[in-house]
DNA sequence: TAAAAGAGATACCTTACGGTATCACAAATA
DNA sequence: TATTTGTGATACCGTAAGGTATCTCTTTTA
């Protein structure tokens, strides 16, 4: 999944909360809706965006749809962020950082 | 800076590219505008959002404004993401992960 | 000192976004 | 079988987001 779809999926606080909720395990659309102050249709929209972003997978079981966290989908995000670790003072001293960049 | 403002700031690809550009060092609004296919006003808007999100700082020098990357602003994001490391198979084995969650 | 350059502010436009209401449909159940 | 339940899809609404055009202000510079 592209960098952009994942970042976009994480931009909304409700969607981040959905991911946190799913860290407890698979949940149906109904179960998720009970945890959020909005309609099922709204939750469903968020789920689609999260799935497109590669952050969750879904499978049908009878009339229910189970949504499962896909932690690997966070990789494009953590990868992008990792580049900036070199500029982070708490990771490297200023001197070390300057040294790395000059070489 | 709040979790949300930082996530929102990172949601736009142009803003992420601006941060990457600033990893080369401080840049003026004009210098940044030369690197992106949009007007100075548009770049400026992105800079404001990035500054509100705590991802950069700016200072005036004469008639120019220098924009500097603030890597520490990424901390709320990396902190939020860190929670999901425990669900990442490449970090822990499945068995270990199950074990951790049951206890 | 007059003109040019860098920047901020604001009005405005179009589209994307988050949300609800509603309809339709398949699966479980009384 | 009739009905309820869980879901998907779509139309619609109000607001936020990304962008341009334009005006103004301050600082350089010719």
PDB file of C-alpha atoms (C1' of nucleotides) in Angstrom:
ATOM      1  CA  UNK A   1       0.000   0.000   0.000  1.00  0.00           C
ATOM      2  CA  UNK A   2       1.303   3.402  -0.883  1.00  0.00           C
ATOM      3  CA  UNK A   3       2.872   5.759   1.547  1.00  0.00           C
ATOM      4  CA  UNK A   4       0.147   8.319   1.012  1.00  0.00           C
ATOM      5  CA  UNK A   5      -2.882   6.108   1.627  1.00  0.00           C
ATOM      6  CA  UNK A   6      -1.432   4.963   4.943  1.00  0.00           C
ATOM      7  CA  UNK A   7      -0.583   8.488   6.108  1.00  0.00           C
ATOM      8  CA  UNK A   8      -4.008   9.687   5.048  1.00  0.00           C
ATOM      9  CA  UNK A   9      -5.666   6.821   6.922  1.00  0.00           C
ATOM     10  CA  UNK A  10      -3.844   7.798  10.108  1.00  0.00           C
ATOM     11  CA  UNK A  11      -4.759  11.470   9.831  1.00  0.00           C
ATOM     12  CA  UNK A  12      -8.193  11.057  11.417  1.00  0.00           C
ATOM     13  CA  UNK A  13      -8.373  10.506  15.192  1.00  0.00           C
ATOM     14  CA  UNK A  14     -11.367   8.168  14.918  1.00  0.00           C
ATOM     15  CA  UNK A  15      -9.437   5.931  12.552  1.00  0.00           C
ATOM     16  CA  UNK A  16      -6.474   5.790  14.907  1.00  0.00           C
ATOM     17  CA  UNK A  17      -8.869   4.874  17.720  1.00  0.00           C
ATOM     18  CA  UNK A  18     -10.336   2.124  15.555  1.00  0.00           C
ATOM     19  CA  UNK A  19      -6.873   0.648  15.101  1.00  0.00           C
ATOM     20  CA  UNK A  20      -6.331   0.773  18.849  1.00  0.00           C
ATOM     21  CA  UNK A  21      -9.680  -0.941  19.412  1.00  0.00           C
ATOM     22  CA  UNK A  22      -8.742  -3.650  16.926  1.00  0.00           C
ATOM     23  CA  UNK A  23      -5.557  -4.367  18.835  1.00  0.00           C
ATOM     24  CA  UNK A  24      -7.849  -6.277  21.219  1.00  0.00           C
ATOM     25  CA  UNK A  25      -8.678  -8.618  18.351  1.00  0.00           C
ATOM     26  CA  UNK A  26     -11.031  -8.951  15.403  1.00  0.00           C
ATOM     27  CA  UNK A  27     -14.277  -7.025  15.595  1.00  0.00           C
ATOM     28  CA  UNK A  28     -17.431  -6.745  13.509  1.00  0.00           C
ATOM     29  CA  UNK A  29     -18.693  -3.438  12.154  1.00  0.00           C
ATOM     30  CA  UNK A  30     -21.482  -3.527  14.732  1.00  0.00           C
ATOM     31  CA  UNK A  31     -19.095  -4.067  17.639  1.00  0.00           C
ATOM     32  CA  UNK A  32     -16.921  -1.180  16.518  1.00  0.00           C
ATOM     33  CA  UNK A  33     -19.924   1.089  16.062  1.00  0.00           C
ATOM     34  CA  UNK A  34     -20.915   0.492  19.692  1.00  0.00           C
ATOM     35  CA  UNK A  35     -17.602   2.045  20.738  1.00  0.00           C
ATOM     36  CA  UNK A  36     -17.899   5.255  18.722  1.00  0.00           C
ATOM     37  CA  UNK A  37     -20.395   8.117  18.830  1.00  0.00           C
ATOM     38  CA  UNK A  38     -21.412   7.912  15.187  1.00  0.00           C
ATOM     39  CA  UNK A  39     -23.515   5.861  12.821  1.00  0.00           C
ATOM     40  CA  UNK A  40     -22.564   2.499  11.389  1.00  0.00           C
ATOM     41  CA  UNK A  41     -22.255   4.106   7.955  1.00  0.00           C
ATOM     42  CA  UNK A  42     -19.619   6.519   9.245  1.00  0.00           C
ATOM     43  CA  UNK A  43     -17.641   3.738  10.912  1.00  0.00           C
ATOM     44  CA  UNK A  44     -17.872   1.708   7.734  1.00  0.00           C
ATOM     45  CA  UNK A  45     -16.402   4.583   5.731  1.00  0.00           C
ATOM     46  CA  UNK A  46     -13.455   4.762   8.097  1.00  0.00           C
ATOM     47  CA  UNK A  47     -12.970   1.005   7.788  1.00  0.00           C
ATOM     48  CA  UNK A  48     -12.790   1.257   4.007  1.00  0.00           C
ATOM     49  CA  UNK A  49     -10.155   3.985   4.218  1.00  0.00           C
ATOM     50  CA  UNK A  50      -8.167   1.949   6.734  1.00  0.00           C
ATOM     51  CA  UNK A  51      -8.350  -1.107   4.500  1.00  0.00           C
ATOM     52  CA  UNK A  52      -7.277   0.842   1.418  1.00  0.00           C
ATOM     53  CA  UNK A  53      -4.405   2.173   3.508  1.00  0.00           C
ATOM     54  CA  UNK A  54      -3.388  -1.396   4.266  1.00  0.00           C
ATOM     55  CA  UNK A  55      -3.897  -0.993   7.987  1.00  0.00           C
ATOM     56  CA  UNK A  56      -6.557  -3.659   8.369  1.00  0.00           C
ATOM     57  CA  UNK A  57      -7.981  -6.675   6.597  1.00  0.00           C
ATOM     58  CA  UNK A  58     -11.577  -7.884   6.590  1.00  0.00           C
ATOM     59  CA  UNK A  59     -13.278 -11.227   5.983  1.00  0.00           C
ATOM     60  CA  UNK A  60     -16.900 -12.211   5.802  1.00  0.00           C
ATOM     61  CA  UNK A  61     -18.235 -14.829   8.174  1.00  0.00           C
ATOM     62  CA  UNK A  62     -21.913 -15.478   7.551  1.00  0.00           C
ATOM     63  CA  UNK A  63     -23.647 -12.118   7.647  1.00  0.00           C
ATOM     64  CA  UNK A  64     -20.915 -10.561   9.739  1.00  0.00           C
ATOM     65  CA  UNK A  65     -17.703  -8.913   8.569  1.00  0.00           C
ATOM     66  CA  UNK A  66     -14.711  -9.324  10.819  1.00  0.00           C
ATOM     67  CA  UNK A  67     -12.106  -6.576  10.764  1.00  0.00           C
ATOM     68  CA  UNK A  68      -8.558  -7.366  11.777  1.00  0.00           C
ATOM     69  CA  UNK A  69      -5.618  -5.111  12.499  1.00  0.00           C
ATOM     70  CA  UNK A  70      -2.779  -5.376   9.974  1.00  0.00           C
ATOM     71  CA  UNK A  71       0.259  -4.010  11.832  1.00  0.00           C
ATOM     72  CA  UNK A  72       2.513  -4.509   8.797  1.00  0.00           C
ATOM     73  CA  UNK A  73       0.544  -1.706   7.143  1.00  0.00           C
ATOM     74  CA  UNK A  74       2.277   0.730   9.468  1.00  0.00           C
ATOM     75  CA  UNK A  75       5.627  -0.079   7.920  1.00  0.00           C
ATOM     76  CA  UNK A  76       5.578   2.619   5.204  1.00  0.00           C
ATOM     77  CA  UNK A  77       4.928   5.148   7.949  1.00  0.00           C
ATOM     78  CA  UNK A  78       7.610   3.954  10.338  1.00  0.00           C
ATOM     79  CA  UNK A  79      10.026   3.679   7.426  1.00  0.00           C
ATOM     80  CA  UNK A  80       9.423   7.268   6.431  1.00  0.00           C
ATOM     81  CA  UNK A  81       9.824   8.435  10.003  1.00  0.00           C
ATOM     82  CA  UNK A  82      13.003   6.431  10.469  1.00  0.00           C
ATOM     83  CA  UNK A  83      14.857   8.756   8.095  1.00  0.00           C
ATOM     84  CA  UNK A  84      14.466  11.573  10.600  1.00  0.00           C
ATOM     85  CA  UNK A  85      15.972   9.628  13.476  1.00  0.00           C
ATOM     86  CA  UNK A  86      19.379  10.947  12.438  1.00  0.00           C
ATOM     87  CA  UNK A  87      18.268  14.503  13.235  1.00  0.00           C
ATOM     88  CA  UNK A  88      16.931  13.622  16.650  1.00  0.00           C
ATOM     89  CA  UNK A  89      19.140  14.887  19.465  1.00  0.00           C
ATOM     90  CA  UNK A  90      17.949  12.241  21.898  1.00  0.00           C
ATOM     91  CA  UNK A  91      19.213   9.548  19.570  1.00  0.00           C
ATOM     92  CA  UNK A  92      22.526  11.027  18.585  1.00  0.00           C
ATOM     93  CA  UNK A  93      24.561  13.835  20.057  1.00  0.00           C
ATOM     94  CA  UNK A  94      24.748  17.032  18.043  1.00  0.00           C
ATOM     95  CA  UNK A  95      28.363  16.406  17.233  1.00  0.00           C
ATOM     96  CA  UNK A  96      27.686  12.869  16.087  1.00  0.00           C
ATOM     97  CA  UNK A  97      24.798  14.067  13.943  1.00  0.00           C
ATOM     98  CA  UNK A  98      26.922  16.686  12.217  1.00  0.00           C
ATOM     99  CA  UNK A  99      29.662  14.120  11.699  1.00  0.00           C
ATOM    100  CA  UNK A 100      27.258  11.668  10.033  1.00  0.00           C
ATOM    101  CA  UNK A 101      25.919  14.276   7.655  1.00  0.00           C
ATOM    102  CA  UNK A 102      29.299  15.550   6.532  1.00  0.00           C
ATOM    103  CA  UNK A 103      30.572  12.105   5.556  1.00  0.00           C
TER     104      UNK A 103
ATOM    105  CA  UNK B   1       2.070  19.837  20.308  1.00  0.00           C
ATOM    106  CA  UNK B   2      -0.956  17.596  20.250  1.00  0.00           C
ATOM    107  CA  UNK B   3      -1.015  14.218  18.674  1.00  0.00           C
ATOM    108  CA  UNK B   4      -3.668  15.298  16.212  1.00  0.00           C
ATOM    109  CA  UNK B   5      -1.958  18.409  14.832  1.00  0.00           C
ATOM    110  CA  UNK B   6       1.189  16.410  14.099  1.00  0.00           C
ATOM    111  CA  UNK B   7      -0.684  13.577  12.382  1.00  0.00           C
ATOM    112  CA  UNK B   8      -2.684  16.071  10.394  1.00  0.00           C
ATOM    113  CA  UNK B   9       0.477  17.897   9.349  1.00  0.00           C
ATOM    114  CA  UNK B  10       1.979  14.661   8.040  1.00  0.00           C
ATOM    115  CA  UNK B  11      -1.129  13.693   6.090  1.00  0.00           C
ATOM    116  CA  UNK B  12      -0.256  15.830   3.074  1.00  0.00           C
ATOM    117  CA  UNK B  13       2.516  14.601   0.740  1.00  0.00           C
ATOM    118  CA  UNK B  14       3.750  18.123   0.003  1.00  0.00           C
ATOM    119  CA  UNK B  15       4.232  18.763   3.711  1.00  0.00           C
ATOM    120  CA  UNK B  16       6.193  15.555   4.126  1.00  0.00           C
ATOM    121  CA  UNK B  17       8.362  16.593   1.171  1.00  0.00           C
ATOM    122  CA  UNK B  18       8.915  19.970   2.796  1.00  0.00           C
ATOM    123  CA  UNK B  19      10.202  18.255   5.919  1.00  0.00           C
ATOM    124  CA  UNK B  20      12.531  16.150   3.800  1.00  0.00           C
ATOM    125  CA  UNK B  21      13.779  19.276   2.034  1.00  0.00           C
ATOM    126  CA  UNK B  22      14.416  20.960   5.379  1.00  0.00           C
ATOM    127  CA  UNK B  23      16.565  18.046   6.484  1.00  0.00           C
ATOM    128  CA  UNK B  24      19.239  19.667   4.300  1.00  0.00           C
ATOM    129  CA  UNK B  25      19.133  22.689   6.593  1.00  0.00           C
ATOM    130  CA  UNK B  26      17.227  25.925   7.122  1.00  0.00           C
ATOM    131  CA  UNK B  27      15.453  27.354   4.101  1.00  0.00           C
ATOM    132  CA  UNK B  28      13.525  30.517   3.300  1.00  0.00           C
ATOM    133  CA  UNK B  29       9.980  30.481   1.964  1.00  0.00           C
ATOM    134  CA  UNK B  30      11.317  31.511  -1.434  1.00  0.00           C
ATOM    135  CA  UNK B  31      13.858  28.691  -1.546  1.00  0.00           C
ATOM    136  CA  UNK B  32      11.197  26.152  -0.642  1.00  0.00           C
ATOM    137  CA  UNK B  33       8.788  27.525  -3.231  1.00  0.00           C
ATOM    138  CA  UNK B  34      11.410  26.972  -5.942  1.00  0.00           C
ATOM    139  CA  UNK B  35      11.279  23.247  -5.152  1.00  0.00           C
ATOM    140  CA  UNK B  36       7.515  22.815  -5.389  1.00  0.00           C
ATOM    141  CA  UNK B  37       5.052  23.295  -8.255  1.00  0.00           C
ATOM    142  CA  UNK B  38       2.824  25.756  -6.462  1.00  0.00           C
ATOM    143  CA  UNK B  39       2.669  29.388  -5.434  1.00  0.00           C
ATOM    144  CA  UNK B  40       4.477  30.921  -2.473  1.00  0.00           C
ATOM    145  CA  UNK B  41       1.124  31.410  -0.749  1.00  0.00           C
ATOM    146  CA  UNK B  42       0.397  27.688  -0.922  1.00  0.00           C
ATOM    147  CA  UNK B  43       3.833  26.777   0.438  1.00  0.00           C
ATOM    148  CA  UNK B  44       3.370  29.308   3.198  1.00  0.00           C
ATOM    149  CA  UNK B  45       0.083  27.687   4.218  1.00  0.00           C
ATOM    150  CA  UNK B  46       1.807  24.329   4.499  1.00  0.00           C
ATOM    151  CA  UNK B  47       4.544  25.895   6.594  1.00  0.00           C
ATOM    152  CA  UNK B  48       1.997  27.284   9.045  1.00  0.00           C
ATOM    153  CA  UNK B  49       0.377  23.866   9.438  1.00  0.00           C
ATOM    154  CA  UNK B  50       3.770  22.248   9.940  1.00  0.00           C
ATOM    155  CA  UNK B  51       4.682  24.841  12.550  1.00  0.00           C
ATOM    156  CA  UNK B  52       1.378  24.406  14.406  1.00  0.00           C
ATOM    157  CA  UNK B  53       2.035  20.668  14.328  1.00  0.00           C
ATOM    158  CA  UNK B  54       5.392  21.298  15.982  1.00  0.00           C
ATOM    159  CA  UNK B  55       7.358  19.882  13.084  1.00  0.00           C
ATOM    160  CA  UNK B  56       9.298  23.023  12.285  1.00  0.00           C
ATOM    161  CA  UNK B  57      10.314  26.341  13.759  1.00  0.00           C
ATOM    162  CA  UNK B  58      10.801  29.652  11.990  1.00  0.00           C
ATOM    163  CA  UNK B  59      12.754  32.831  12.669  1.00  0.00           C
ATOM    164  CA  UNK B  60      12.938  36.147  10.875  1.00  0.00           C
ATOM    165  CA  UNK B  61      16.267  37.394   9.617  1.00  0.00           C
ATOM    166  CA  UNK B  62      15.913  40.758   7.930  1.00  0.00           C
ATOM    167  CA  UNK B  63      13.214  40.412   5.305  1.00  0.00           C
ATOM    168  CA  UNK B  64      13.647  36.669   5.095  1.00  0.00           C
ATOM    169  CA  UNK B  65      12.070  33.951   7.224  1.00  0.00           C
ATOM    170  CA  UNK B  66      14.171  30.883   7.867  1.00  0.00           C
ATOM    171  CA  UNK B  67      12.359  27.618   8.414  1.00  0.00           C
ATOM    172  CA  UNK B  68      14.054  24.855  10.360  1.00  0.00           C
ATOM    173  CA  UNK B  69      13.130  21.207  10.843  1.00  0.00           C
ATOM    174  CA  UNK B  70      12.111  20.286  14.384  1.00  0.00           C
ATOM    175  CA  UNK B  71      12.614  16.514  14.566  1.00  0.00           C
ATOM    176  CA  UNK B  72      11.353  16.343  18.151  1.00  0.00           C
ATOM    177  CA  UNK B  73       7.911  17.200  16.779  1.00  0.00           C
ATOM    178  CA  UNK B  74       7.732  13.702  15.346  1.00  0.00           C
ATOM    179  CA  UNK B  75       7.797  12.188  18.819  1.00  0.00           C
ATOM    180  CA  UNK B  76       3.997  12.104  19.375  1.00  0.00           C
ATOM    181  CA  UNK B  77       3.730  10.187  16.119  1.00  0.00           C
ATOM    182  CA  UNK B  78       6.483   7.693  16.799  1.00  0.00           C
ATOM    183  CA  UNK B  79       5.158   7.230  20.326  1.00  0.00           C
ATOM    184  CA  UNK B  80       1.701   6.383  19.033  1.00  0.00           C
ATOM    185  CA  UNK B  81       3.147   3.982  16.495  1.00  0.00           C
ATOM    186  CA  UNK B  82       5.356   2.312  19.081  1.00  0.00           C
ATOM    187  CA  UNK B  83       2.321   0.792  20.764  1.00  0.00           C
ATOM    188  CA  UNK B  84       1.721  -1.355  17.704  1.00  0.00           C
ATOM    189  CA  UNK B  85       5.217  -2.806  17.672  1.00  0.00           C
ATOM    190  CA  UNK B  86       3.980  -5.604  19.915  1.00  0.00           C
ATOM    191  CA  UNK B  87       1.635  -6.813  17.165  1.00  0.00           C
ATOM    192  CA  UNK B  88       4.329  -6.879  14.546  1.00  0.00           C
ATOM    193  CA  UNK B  89       5.401 -10.416  13.706  1.00  0.00           C
ATOM    194  CA  UNK B  90       8.850  -9.316  12.634  1.00  0.00           C
ATOM    195  CA  UNK B  91       9.482  -7.976  16.109  1.00  0.00           C
ATOM    196  CA  UNK B  92       8.093 -10.813  18.180  1.00  0.00           C
ATOM    197  CA  UNK B  93       7.215 -14.370  17.290  1.00  0.00           C
ATOM    198  CA  UNK B  94       3.519 -15.200  17.195  1.00  0.00           C
ATOM    199  CA  UNK B  95       3.850 -17.383  20.273  1.00  0.00           C
ATOM    200  CA  UNK B  96       5.640 -14.669  22.199  1.00  0.00           C
ATOM    201  CA  UNK B  97       3.003 -12.146  21.200  1.00  0.00           C
ATOM    202  CA  UNK B  98       0.156 -14.354  22.403  1.00  0.00           C
ATOM    203  CA  UNK B  99       2.010 -15.010  25.630  1.00  0.00           C
ATOM    204  CA  UNK B 100       2.471 -11.299  26.302  1.00  0.00           C
ATOM    205  CA  UNK B 101      -1.172 -10.512  25.725  1.00  0.00           C
ATOM    206  CA  UNK B 102      -2.512 -13.308  27.960  1.00  0.00           C
ATOM    207  CA  UNK B 103      -0.494 -12.209  30.988  1.00  0.00           C
TER     208      UNK B 103
ATOM    209  C1'  DT C   1      15.162  58.055  -2.379  1.00  0.00           C
ATOM    210  C1'  DA C   2      12.890  55.111  -5.671  1.00  0.00           C
ATOM    211  C1'  DA C   3      12.417  50.509  -6.987  1.00  0.00           C
ATOM    212  C1'  DA C   4      12.697  45.695  -6.200  1.00  0.00           C
ATOM    213  C1'  DA C   5      12.493  41.613  -3.332  1.00  0.00           C
ATOM    214  C1'  DG C   6      10.817  38.591   0.404  1.00  0.00           C
ATOM    215  C1'  DA C   7       7.124  37.773   3.040  1.00  0.00           C
ATOM    216  C1'  DG C   8       2.304  37.881   5.494  1.00  0.00           C
ATOM    217  C1'  DA C   9      -2.813  38.298   5.113  1.00  0.00           C
ATOM    218  C1'  DT C  10      -7.041  37.796   3.063  1.00  0.00           C
ATOM    219  C1'  DA C  11     -10.690  36.815  -0.227  1.00  0.00           C
ATOM    220  C1'  DC C  12     -12.151  33.464  -3.157  1.00  0.00           C
ATOM    221  C1'  DC C  13     -12.730  28.911  -5.714  1.00  0.00           C
ATOM    222  C1'  DT C  14     -13.053  23.892  -6.132  1.00  0.00           C
ATOM    223  C1'  DT C  15     -12.755  19.526  -4.182  1.00  0.00           C
ATOM    224  C1'  DA C  16     -12.154  16.255  -0.453  1.00  0.00           C
ATOM    225  C1'  DC C  17     -13.744  14.868   3.930  1.00  0.00           C
ATOM    226  C1'  DG C  18     -16.660  13.350   7.861  1.00  0.00           C
ATOM    227  C1'  DG C  19     -21.087  12.594   8.814  1.00  0.00           C
ATOM    228  C1'  DT C  20     -26.346  11.217   8.392  1.00  0.00           C
ATOM    229  C1'  DA C  21     -30.403   9.209   6.210  1.00  0.00           C
ATOM    230  C1'  DT C  22     -32.142   5.763   3.526  1.00  0.00           C
ATOM    231  C1'  DC C  23     -32.613   1.763   0.532  1.00  0.00           C
ATOM    232  C1'  DA C  24     -31.524  -2.927  -0.626  1.00  0.00           C
ATOM    233  C1'  DC C  25     -29.947  -7.554   0.349  1.00  0.00           C
ATOM    234  C1'  DA C  26     -28.326 -11.788   2.429  1.00  0.00           C
ATOM    235  C1'  DA C  27     -28.160 -14.530   6.586  1.00  0.00           C
ATOM    236  C1'  DA C  28     -29.859 -15.904  11.064  1.00  0.00           C
ATOM    237  C1'  DT C  29     -33.889 -16.832  13.809  1.00  0.00           C
ATOM    238  C1'  DA C  30     -38.738 -17.131  15.808  1.00  0.00           C
TER     239       DA C  30
ATOM    240  C1'  DT D   1     -41.903 -18.716   6.092  1.00  0.00           C
ATOM    241  C1'  DA D   2     -41.935 -14.191   8.111  1.00  0.00           C
ATOM    242  C1'  DT D   3     -39.063 -11.243  10.468  1.00  0.00           C
ATOM    243  C1'  DT D   4     -35.144  -9.518  12.474  1.00  0.00           C
ATOM    244  C1'  DT D   5     -30.231  -8.552  12.147  1.00  0.00           C
ATOM    245  C1'  DG D   6     -25.778  -7.314  10.181  1.00  0.00           C
ATOM    246  C1'  DT D   7     -24.075  -5.308   6.354  1.00  0.00           C
ATOM    247  C1'  DG D   8     -23.080  -2.618   1.869  1.00  0.00           C
ATOM    248  C1'  DA D   9     -24.152   1.179  -1.234  1.00  0.00           C
ATOM    249  C1'  DT D  10     -25.618   5.588  -2.444  1.00  0.00           C
ATOM    250  C1'  DA D  11     -27.389  10.283  -2.253  1.00  0.00           C
ATOM    251  C1'  DC D  12     -26.932  14.253   0.150  1.00  0.00           C
ATOM    252  C1'  DC D  13     -25.158  18.052   3.432  1.00  0.00           C
ATOM    253  C1'  DG D  14     -21.921  21.269   5.761  1.00  0.00           C
ATOM    254  C1'  DT D  15     -17.269  22.200   6.599  1.00  0.00           C
ATOM    255  C1'  DA D  16     -12.384  21.851   6.046  1.00  0.00           C
ATOM    256  C1'  DA D  17      -8.533  21.536   2.932  1.00  0.00           C
ATOM    257  C1'  DG D  18      -5.428  22.785  -0.901  1.00  0.00           C
ATOM    258  C1'  DG D  19      -4.744  26.067  -4.162  1.00  0.00           C
ATOM    259  C1'  DT D  20      -4.518  30.898  -6.723  1.00  0.00           C
ATOM    260  C1'  DA D  21      -4.829  35.915  -7.084  1.00  0.00           C
ATOM    261  C1'  DT D  22      -4.063  40.081  -5.034  1.00  0.00           C
ATOM    262  C1'  DC D  23      -2.954  43.627  -1.737  1.00  0.00           C
ATOM    263  C1'  DT D  24       0.070  45.441   1.751  1.00  0.00           C
ATOM    264  C1'  DC D  25       4.218  45.911   4.477  1.00  0.00           C
ATOM    265  C1'  DT D  26       9.067  45.850   5.460  1.00  0.00           C
ATOM    266  C1'  DT D  27      13.766  45.339   4.109  1.00  0.00           C
ATOM    267  C1'  DT D  28      17.360  45.594   0.464  1.00  0.00           C
ATOM    268  C1'  DT D  29      19.483  47.621  -3.144  1.00  0.00           C
ATOM    269  C1'  DA D  30      20.257  50.424  -7.429  1.00  0.00           C
TER     270       DA D  30
END
